[in-house]
PDB file of C-alpha atoms in Angstrom:
ATOM      1  CA  MET P   7       7.487  17.702  28.702  1.00  0.00           C
ATOM      2  CA  GLU P   8      11.338  17.664  29.513  1.00  0.00           C
ATOM      3  CA  LEU P   9      12.072  15.763  26.561  1.00  0.00           C
ATOM      4  CA  ILE P  10      10.025  17.680  23.861  1.00  0.00           C
ATOM      5  CA  ARG P  11      11.420  21.124  25.088  1.00  0.00           C
ATOM      6  CA  ALA P  12      15.094  19.490  24.381  1.00  0.00           C
ATOM      7  CA  ALA P  13      13.710  19.019  20.789  1.00  0.00           C
ATOM      8  CA  GLU P  14      15.462  21.532  18.490  1.00  0.00           C
ATOM      9  CA  THR P  15      12.984  21.179  15.652  1.00  0.00           C
ATOM     10  CA  PRO P  16      10.106  19.587  16.738  1.00  0.00           C
ATOM     11  CA  GLY P  17       7.808  18.578  13.618  1.00  0.00           C
ATOM     12  CA  ARG P  18       4.897  16.650  12.646  1.00  0.00           C
ATOM     13  CA  TRP P  19       4.804  13.519  10.448  1.00  0.00           C
ATOM     14  CA  ALA P  20       3.177  14.405   7.287  1.00  0.00           C
ATOM     15  CA  LEU P  21       1.023  11.785   5.395  1.00  0.00           C
ATOM     16  CA  LEU P  22       1.123  12.808   1.914  1.00  0.00           C
ATOM     17  CA  ASP P  23      -1.543  11.335  -0.903  1.00  0.00           C
ATOM     18  CA  ARG P  24      -2.438  10.970  -3.961  1.00  0.00           C
ATOM     19  CA  GLU P  25      -5.290   9.149  -5.767  1.00  0.00           C
ATOM     20  CA  PRO P  26      -4.093   5.713  -7.793  1.00  0.00           C
ATOM     21  CA  LEU P  27      -2.526   6.817 -11.182  1.00  0.00           C
ATOM     22  CA  ASP P  28      -4.404   5.732 -14.437  1.00  0.00           C
ATOM     23  CA  ARG P  29      -1.089   4.241 -15.723  1.00  0.00           C
ATOM     24  CA  TRP P  30       2.376   3.452 -14.725  1.00  0.00           C
ATOM     25  CA  ASN P  31       3.988   3.018 -18.128  1.00  0.00           C
ATOM     26  CA  ARG P  32       5.289   5.276 -21.095  1.00  0.00           C
ATOM     27  CA  GLY P  33       7.200   3.482 -23.629  1.00  0.00           C
ATOM     28  CA  ASN P  34      10.117   1.438 -22.126  1.00  0.00           C
ATOM     29  CA  ALA P  35       9.994   3.119 -18.682  1.00  0.00           C
ATOM     30  CA  THR P  36       7.558   2.225 -15.597  1.00  0.00           C
ATOM     31  CA  LEU P  37       6.977   3.013 -12.108  1.00  0.00           C
ATOM     32  CA  LEU P  38       6.790   0.880  -9.330  1.00  0.00           C
ATOM     33  CA  GLY P  39       6.826   1.209  -5.459  1.00  0.00           C
ATOM     34  CA  ASP P  40       6.060   4.606  -3.696  1.00  0.00           C
ATOM     35  CA  ALA P  41       6.398   6.452  -7.357  1.00  0.00           C
ATOM     36  CA  ALA P  42       3.528   4.347  -8.639  1.00  0.00           C
ATOM     37  CA  HIS P  43       1.397   4.098  -5.738  1.00  0.00           C
ATOM     38  CA  PRO P  44       2.288   5.696  -2.552  1.00  0.00           C
ATOM     39  CA  MET P  45       0.328   4.736   0.450  1.00  0.00           C
ATOM     40  CA  PHE P  46      -0.324   5.596   4.098  1.00  0.00           C
ATOM     41  CA  PRO P  47       1.316   3.309   6.583  1.00  0.00           C
ATOM     42  CA  PHE P  48      -1.645   1.761   8.057  1.00  0.00           C
ATOM     43  CA  PHE P  49      -1.309  -1.461   6.741  1.00  0.00           C
ATOM     44  CA  ALA P  50       2.735  -1.355   6.564  1.00  0.00           C
ATOM     45  CA  GLN P  51       2.484  -2.216   2.943  1.00  0.00           C
ATOM     46  CA  GLY P  52       4.780   0.301   1.419  1.00  0.00           C
ATOM     47  CA  ALA P  53       7.822  -1.557   1.046  1.00  0.00           C
ATOM     48  CA  ALA P  54       5.939  -5.083   0.452  1.00  0.00           C
ATOM     49  CA  GLN P  55       4.271  -3.582  -2.255  1.00  0.00           C
ATOM     50  CA  ALA P  56       7.409  -2.355  -3.867  1.00  0.00           C
ATOM     51  CA  ILE P  57       9.057  -5.774  -3.527  1.00  0.00           C
ATOM     52  CA  GLU P  58       5.966  -7.462  -5.004  1.00  0.00           C
ATOM     53  CA  ASP P  59       6.020  -4.989  -7.994  1.00  0.00           C
ATOM     54  CA  ALA P  60       9.897  -5.725  -8.356  1.00  0.00           C
ATOM     55  CA  ALA P  61       8.850  -9.602  -8.304  1.00  0.00           C
ATOM     56  CA  VAL P  62       5.997  -9.427 -10.883  1.00  0.00           C
ATOM     57  CA  LEU P  63       8.027  -6.732 -13.252  1.00  0.00           C
ATOM     58  CA  ALA P  64      11.072  -9.337 -13.149  1.00  0.00           C
ATOM     59  CA  LEU P  65       8.718 -12.282 -13.942  1.00  0.00           C
ATOM     60  CA  CYS P  66       7.218 -10.403 -16.763  1.00  0.00           C
ATOM     61  CA  LEU P  67      10.395  -9.048 -18.297  1.00  0.00           C
ATOM     62  CA  ALA P  68      11.725 -12.806 -18.316  1.00  0.00           C
ATOM     63  CA  ALA P  69       8.799 -14.063 -19.687  1.00  0.00           C
ATOM     64  CA  ASP P  70       8.899 -11.578 -22.958  1.00  0.00           C
ATOM     65  CA  PRO P  71      12.396 -10.072 -23.030  1.00  0.00           C
ATOM     66  CA  ASP P  72      12.288  -9.482 -26.819  1.00  0.00           C
ATOM     67  CA  HIS P  73       9.098  -6.677 -26.453  1.00  0.00           C
ATOM     68  CA  PRO P  74       9.707  -5.018 -23.018  1.00  0.00           C
ATOM     69  CA  THR P  75       7.023  -2.616 -23.583  1.00  0.00           C
ATOM     70  CA  ALA P  76       4.467  -5.603 -23.741  1.00  0.00           C
ATOM     71  CA  ALA P  77       6.142  -7.189 -20.436  1.00  0.00           C
ATOM     72  CA  LEU P  78       5.607  -3.593 -18.858  1.00  0.00           C
ATOM     73  CA  SER P  79       2.126  -3.294 -19.729  1.00  0.00           C
ATOM     74  CA  ARG P  80       1.727  -6.567 -18.361  1.00  0.00           C
ATOM     75  CA  TYR P  81       3.507  -5.841 -15.307  1.00  0.00           C
ATOM     76  CA  GLU P  82       0.821  -2.991 -15.131  1.00  0.00           C
ATOM     77  CA  GLU P  83      -2.202  -5.135 -15.555  1.00  0.00           C
ATOM     78  CA  ARG P  84      -1.342  -7.396 -12.900  1.00  0.00           C
ATOM     79  CA  ARG P  85      -0.495  -4.727 -10.230  1.00  0.00           C
ATOM     80  CA  ARG P  86      -2.528  -1.660 -10.530  1.00  0.00           C
ATOM     81  CA  SER P  87      -6.096  -2.929  -9.167  1.00  0.00           C
ATOM     82  CA  ARG P  88      -4.173  -4.479  -5.977  1.00  0.00           C
ATOM     83  CA  THR P  89      -1.876  -1.626  -5.352  1.00  0.00           C
ATOM     84  CA  ALA P  90      -5.060   0.817  -5.727  1.00  0.00           C
ATOM     85  CA  ARG P  91      -7.146  -1.388  -3.111  1.00  0.00           C
ATOM     86  CA  LEU P  92      -4.395  -1.143  -0.763  1.00  0.00           C
ATOM     87  CA  GLN P  93      -4.142   2.515  -1.112  1.00  0.00           C
ATOM     88  CA  GLN P  94      -7.616   2.982  -0.709  1.00  0.00           C
ATOM     89  CA  VAL P  95      -7.632   0.685   2.460  1.00  0.00           C
ATOM     90  CA  SER P  96      -4.970   2.044   4.146  1.00  0.00           C
ATOM     91  CA  HIS P  97      -6.213   5.554   3.307  1.00  0.00           C
ATOM     92  CA  GLY P  98      -9.552   4.768   4.918  1.00  0.00           C
ATOM     93  CA  ARG P  99      -8.079   3.438   8.129  1.00  0.00           C
ATOM     94  CA  SER P 100      -6.417   6.933   8.586  1.00  0.00           C
ATOM     95  CA  HIS P 101      -9.688   8.184  10.192  1.00  0.00           C
ATOM     96  CA  VAL P 102      -9.945   5.171  12.588  1.00  0.00           C
ATOM     97  CA  ASN P 103      -6.347   5.013  13.662  1.00  0.00           C
ATOM     98  CA  HIS P 104      -6.601   8.590  14.905  1.00  0.00           C
ATOM     99  CA  LEU P 105      -9.703   8.772  16.962  1.00  0.00           C
ATOM    100  CA  PRO P 106      -9.323  10.661  20.005  1.00  0.00           C
ATOM    101  CA  ASP P 107      -9.646   9.020  23.208  1.00  0.00           C
ATOM    102  CA  GLY P 108     -13.125   8.456  24.204  1.00  0.00           C
ATOM    103  CA  PRO P 109     -16.206   6.225  23.190  1.00  0.00           C
ATOM    104  CA  GLU P 110     -15.355   5.599  19.315  1.00  0.00           C
ATOM    105  CA  GLN P 111     -11.749   5.057  20.253  1.00  0.00           C
ATOM    106  CA  ARG P 112     -12.621   2.580  22.786  1.00  0.00           C
ATOM    107  CA  ALA P 113     -15.160   0.727  20.478  1.00  0.00           C
ATOM    108  CA  ARG P 114     -12.383   0.624  17.780  1.00  0.00           C
ATOM    109  CA  ASP P 115      -9.847  -0.845  20.350  1.00  0.00           C
ATOM    110  CA  LEU P 116     -12.457  -3.703  21.646  1.00  0.00           C
ATOM    111  CA  GLN P 117     -13.204  -4.478  17.420  1.00  0.00           C
ATOM    112  CA  TYR P 118      -9.157  -4.940  16.976  1.00  0.00           C
ATOM    113  CA  ALA P 119      -8.887  -7.120  19.975  1.00  0.00           C
ATOM    114  CA  GLN P 120     -11.664  -9.411  18.973  1.00  0.00           C
ATOM    115  CA  ALA P 121     -10.585  -9.525  15.503  1.00  0.00           C
ATOM    116  CA  ASP P 122      -8.043 -12.019  13.745  1.00  0.00           C
ATOM    117  CA  PRO P 123      -5.962  -9.575  11.841  1.00  0.00           C
ATOM    118  CA  LEU P 124      -4.181 -12.463   9.943  1.00  0.00           C
ATOM    119  CA  ARG P 125      -7.549 -13.779   8.582  1.00  0.00           C
ATOM    120  CA  GLU P 126      -9.268 -10.283   7.980  1.00  0.00           C
ATOM    121  CA  ASN P 127      -6.325  -9.668   5.847  1.00  0.00           C
ATOM    122  CA  GLY P 128      -5.383 -12.973   4.099  1.00  0.00           C
ATOM    123  CA  TRP P 129      -5.598 -11.179   0.986  1.00  0.00           C
ATOM    124  CA  ILE P 130      -2.699  -8.985   1.486  1.00  0.00           C
ATOM    125  CA  TYR P 131      -0.699 -11.699   3.025  1.00  0.00           C
ATOM    126  CA  GLU P 132      -1.484 -14.906   0.376  1.00  0.00           C
ATOM    127  CA  TYR P 133      -0.206 -12.828  -2.805  1.00  0.00           C
ATOM    128  CA  ASP P 134       1.758 -14.761  -4.755  1.00  0.00           C
ATOM    129  CA  PRO P 135       3.492 -12.885  -7.596  1.00  0.00           C
ATOM    130  CA  GLU P 136       3.961 -16.073 -10.154  1.00  0.00           C
ATOM    131  CA  ALA P 137       0.377 -16.887  -9.826  1.00  0.00           C
ATOM    132  CA  ALA P 138      -0.341 -13.417 -10.735  1.00  0.00           C
ATOM    133  CA  VAL P 139       1.861 -13.598 -13.798  1.00  0.00           C
ATOM    134  CA  SER P 140       0.773 -17.071 -14.867  1.00  0.00           C
TER     135      SER P 140
END
């Protein structure tokens, strides 16, 4: 309690949400990372998705340097469904991760303890930007 009283301005961590965008590109400009697909932190994928975006965007631009608008469209086509899925599963996890102490929380903890998170989330970690572009 003493530690909390010592804080000058305690605050709450805001979780801001937005539905997946219908499009990321306009002309020769595009969005990537949180600007294109902000997501809750419950799968720790915000920065990872920005890096994947950058890799796919670079590959698309390198493959078609004379037609940047077409390359940006290809980038968006390759990335939008994956990032929308991650936004949705992360959003869904917000309710599970913040259960009050009690039977639901204990059942969740037991389920997590018995699960193999790498196997259950392999679709997240096995992504290959080069395969996505080819």
